[in-house]
């Protein structure tokens, strides 16, 4: 039983490292698909976000004046910087969540694609291993 689980674990690792050979010319799979998600899809999405798109000069002036109150400041007050930064960083939340969702779906696909003779013979063991992997991916 432990031998089967160890083989499954090494097969999962091979999928992530790209050591499988089956159907490699058709589409990205495993680690190469994860690489594509992070470095192509996510990077392009993040680069298309203009950091000053939702931030006007009036917004900057107002935040600086609100933070400095009665005393004039030579530099941008820390509070104003924090408020404006948090607003802009919140714009990265949706693309980040989408990237995580794509990566999660690919990891689930890897779990389902692992084929071993032992698992075709013991279908209930395959179902249990798959369920445990899905639970681990949810955490």
Tab-separated table of C-alpha atoms in Angstrom:
chain	number	residue	atom	x	y	z
A	1	UNK	CA	0.000	0.000	0.000
A	2	UNK	CA	2.778	2.439	0.922
A	3	UNK	CA	4.583	1.519	-2.283
A	4	UNK	CA	1.521	2.485	-4.350
A	5	UNK	CA	1.216	5.808	-2.521
A	6	UNK	CA	4.931	6.483	-3.028
A	7	UNK	CA	4.609	5.742	-6.762
A	8	UNK	CA	1.618	8.060	-6.968
A	9	UNK	CA	3.564	10.778	-5.203
A	10	UNK	CA	6.511	10.414	-7.577
A	11	UNK	CA	4.150	10.479	-10.580
A	12	UNK	CA	2.626	13.718	-9.294
A	13	UNK	CA	6.117	15.138	-8.854
A	14	UNK	CA	7.063	14.066	-12.402
A	15	UNK	CA	4.036	15.887	-13.781
A	16	UNK	CA	5.113	19.052	-12.000
A	17	UNK	CA	8.732	18.716	-13.101
A	18	UNK	CA	7.828	17.876	-16.708
A	19	UNK	CA	9.314	14.367	-16.741
A	20	UNK	CA	6.276	12.770	-18.397
A	21	UNK	CA	6.404	12.159	-22.127
A	22	UNK	CA	2.827	11.384	-23.144
A	23	UNK	CA	1.094	14.002	-25.362
A	24	UNK	CA	3.727	16.660	-24.761
A	25	UNK	CA	3.435	18.252	-28.205
A	26	UNK	CA	-0.309	18.851	-28.043
A	27	UNK	CA	-0.695	21.298	-25.132
A	28	UNK	CA	0.927	22.604	-21.969
A	29	UNK	CA	0.545	20.198	-19.074
A	30	UNK	CA	1.677	19.966	-15.486
A	31	UNK	CA	4.520	22.228	-14.468
A	32	UNK	CA	4.746	23.829	-17.916
A	33	UNK	CA	1.063	24.802	-17.696
A	34	UNK	CA	1.634	26.281	-14.220
A	35	UNK	CA	4.626	28.172	-15.590
A	36	UNK	CA	2.446	29.454	-18.445
A	37	UNK	CA	-0.246	30.566	-15.987
A	38	UNK	CA	2.180	32.517	-13.781
A	39	UNK	CA	4.558	33.944	-16.361
A	40	UNK	CA	2.302	34.473	-19.363
A	41	UNK	CA	-1.303	34.897	-18.299
A	42	UNK	CA	-0.779	36.518	-14.880
A	43	UNK	CA	2.168	38.678	-15.925
A	44	UNK	CA	0.349	40.054	-18.963
A	45	UNK	CA	-2.747	40.757	-16.877
A	46	UNK	CA	-0.744	42.608	-14.226
A	47	UNK	CA	1.216	44.581	-16.817
A	48	UNK	CA	-2.020	45.732	-18.443
A	49	UNK	CA	-3.125	47.414	-15.211
A	50	UNK	CA	-2.240	51.098	-15.281
A	51	UNK	CA	-1.244	52.116	-11.735
A	52	UNK	CA	-2.508	55.669	-12.263
A	53	UNK	CA	-5.684	54.663	-14.065
A	54	UNK	CA	-7.984	55.119	-11.058
A	55	UNK	CA	-5.847	57.760	-9.371
A	56	UNK	CA	-6.056	61.412	-10.379
A	57	UNK	CA	-3.864	64.340	-9.414
A	58	UNK	CA	-6.742	65.665	-7.340
A	59	UNK	CA	-6.856	62.390	-5.403
A	60	UNK	CA	-3.149	62.725	-4.638
A	61	UNK	CA	-3.465	66.352	-3.560
A	62	UNK	CA	-6.478	65.622	-1.383
A	63	UNK	CA	-4.796	62.661	0.338
A	64	UNK	CA	-1.652	64.678	1.028
A	65	UNK	CA	-3.603	67.654	2.381
A	66	UNK	CA	-5.782	65.433	4.567
A	67	UNK	CA	-2.732	63.720	6.014
A	68	UNK	CA	-0.781	66.908	6.664
A	69	UNK	CA	-3.718	68.760	8.260
A	70	UNK	CA	-2.486	72.203	9.514
A	71	UNK	CA	1.256	71.746	9.208
A	72	UNK	CA	2.922	71.871	5.790
A	73	UNK	CA	5.057	68.902	4.727
A	74	UNK	CA	8.085	68.780	2.509
A	75	UNK	CA	7.573	65.087	1.734
A	76	UNK	CA	4.480	62.973	1.157
A	77	UNK	CA	3.061	61.999	4.559
A	78	UNK	CA	3.276	58.304	5.351
A	79	UNK	CA	-0.462	58.034	6.018
A	80	UNK	CA	-1.330	59.420	2.584
A	81	UNK	CA	1.090	57.029	0.940
A	82	UNK	CA	-0.396	54.059	2.813
A	83	UNK	CA	-3.972	54.960	1.924
A	84	UNK	CA	-3.207	55.477	-1.759
A	85	UNK	CA	-1.055	52.329	-1.922
A	86	UNK	CA	-3.770	50.189	-0.364
A	87	UNK	CA	-6.286	51.471	-2.894
A	88	UNK	CA	-4.012	50.584	-5.778
A	89	UNK	CA	-2.957	47.214	-4.362
A	90	UNK	CA	-6.606	46.228	-3.964
A	91	UNK	CA	-6.863	46.415	-7.756
A	92	UNK	CA	-4.490	43.435	-7.952
A	93	UNK	CA	-6.795	41.205	-5.930
A	94	UNK	CA	-9.044	40.002	-8.754
A	95	UNK	CA	-6.229	39.060	-11.203
A	96	UNK	CA	-4.399	37.305	-8.351
A	97	UNK	CA	-7.465	35.291	-7.385
A	98	UNK	CA	-7.984	34.341	-11.024
A	99	UNK	CA	-4.361	33.146	-11.255
A	100	UNK	CA	-4.806	31.047	-8.119
A	101	UNK	CA	-7.988	29.542	-9.581
A	102	UNK	CA	-6.197	28.587	-12.818
A	103	UNK	CA	-3.313	27.019	-10.877
A	104	UNK	CA	-5.741	25.113	-8.650
A	105	UNK	CA	-7.612	23.765	-11.679
A	106	UNK	CA	-4.360	22.622	-13.265
A	107	UNK	CA	-3.290	20.825	-10.074
A	108	UNK	CA	-6.682	19.097	-9.986
A	109	UNK	CA	-6.182	18.056	-13.620
A	110	UNK	CA	-2.794	16.590	-12.742
A	111	UNK	CA	-4.354	14.558	-9.921
A	112	UNK	CA	-6.952	13.167	-12.309
A	113	UNK	CA	-4.479	12.428	-15.120
A	114	UNK	CA	-2.106	10.235	-13.153
A	115	UNK	CA	-2.437	6.708	-14.480
A	116	UNK	CA	-0.910	3.698	-12.751
A	117	UNK	CA	-1.681	0.010	-13.293
A	118	UNK	CA	-2.169	-0.455	-9.551
A	119	UNK	CA	-4.821	2.240	-9.436
A	120	UNK	CA	-6.782	0.835	-12.351
A	121	UNK	CA	-6.858	-2.470	-10.522
A	122	UNK	CA	-7.951	-0.995	-7.176
A	123	UNK	CA	-10.541	1.604	-8.110
A	124	UNK	CA	-11.605	2.396	-4.547
A	125	UNK	CA	-7.956	3.124	-3.625
A	126	UNK	CA	-7.744	5.444	-6.624
A	127	UNK	CA	-10.888	7.257	-5.481
A	128	UNK	CA	-9.548	7.633	-1.945
A	129	UNK	CA	-6.176	8.950	-3.108
A	130	UNK	CA	-7.882	11.383	-5.476
A	131	UNK	CA	-10.199	12.622	-2.720
A	132	UNK	CA	-7.310	13.092	-0.298
A	133	UNK	CA	-5.355	15.034	-2.936
A	134	UNK	CA	-8.354	17.269	-3.620
A	135	UNK	CA	-8.699	17.977	0.107
A	136	UNK	CA	-4.986	18.825	0.305
A	137	UNK	CA	-5.308	21.190	-2.645
A	138	UNK	CA	-8.220	22.973	-0.993
A	139	UNK	CA	-6.077	23.956	1.995
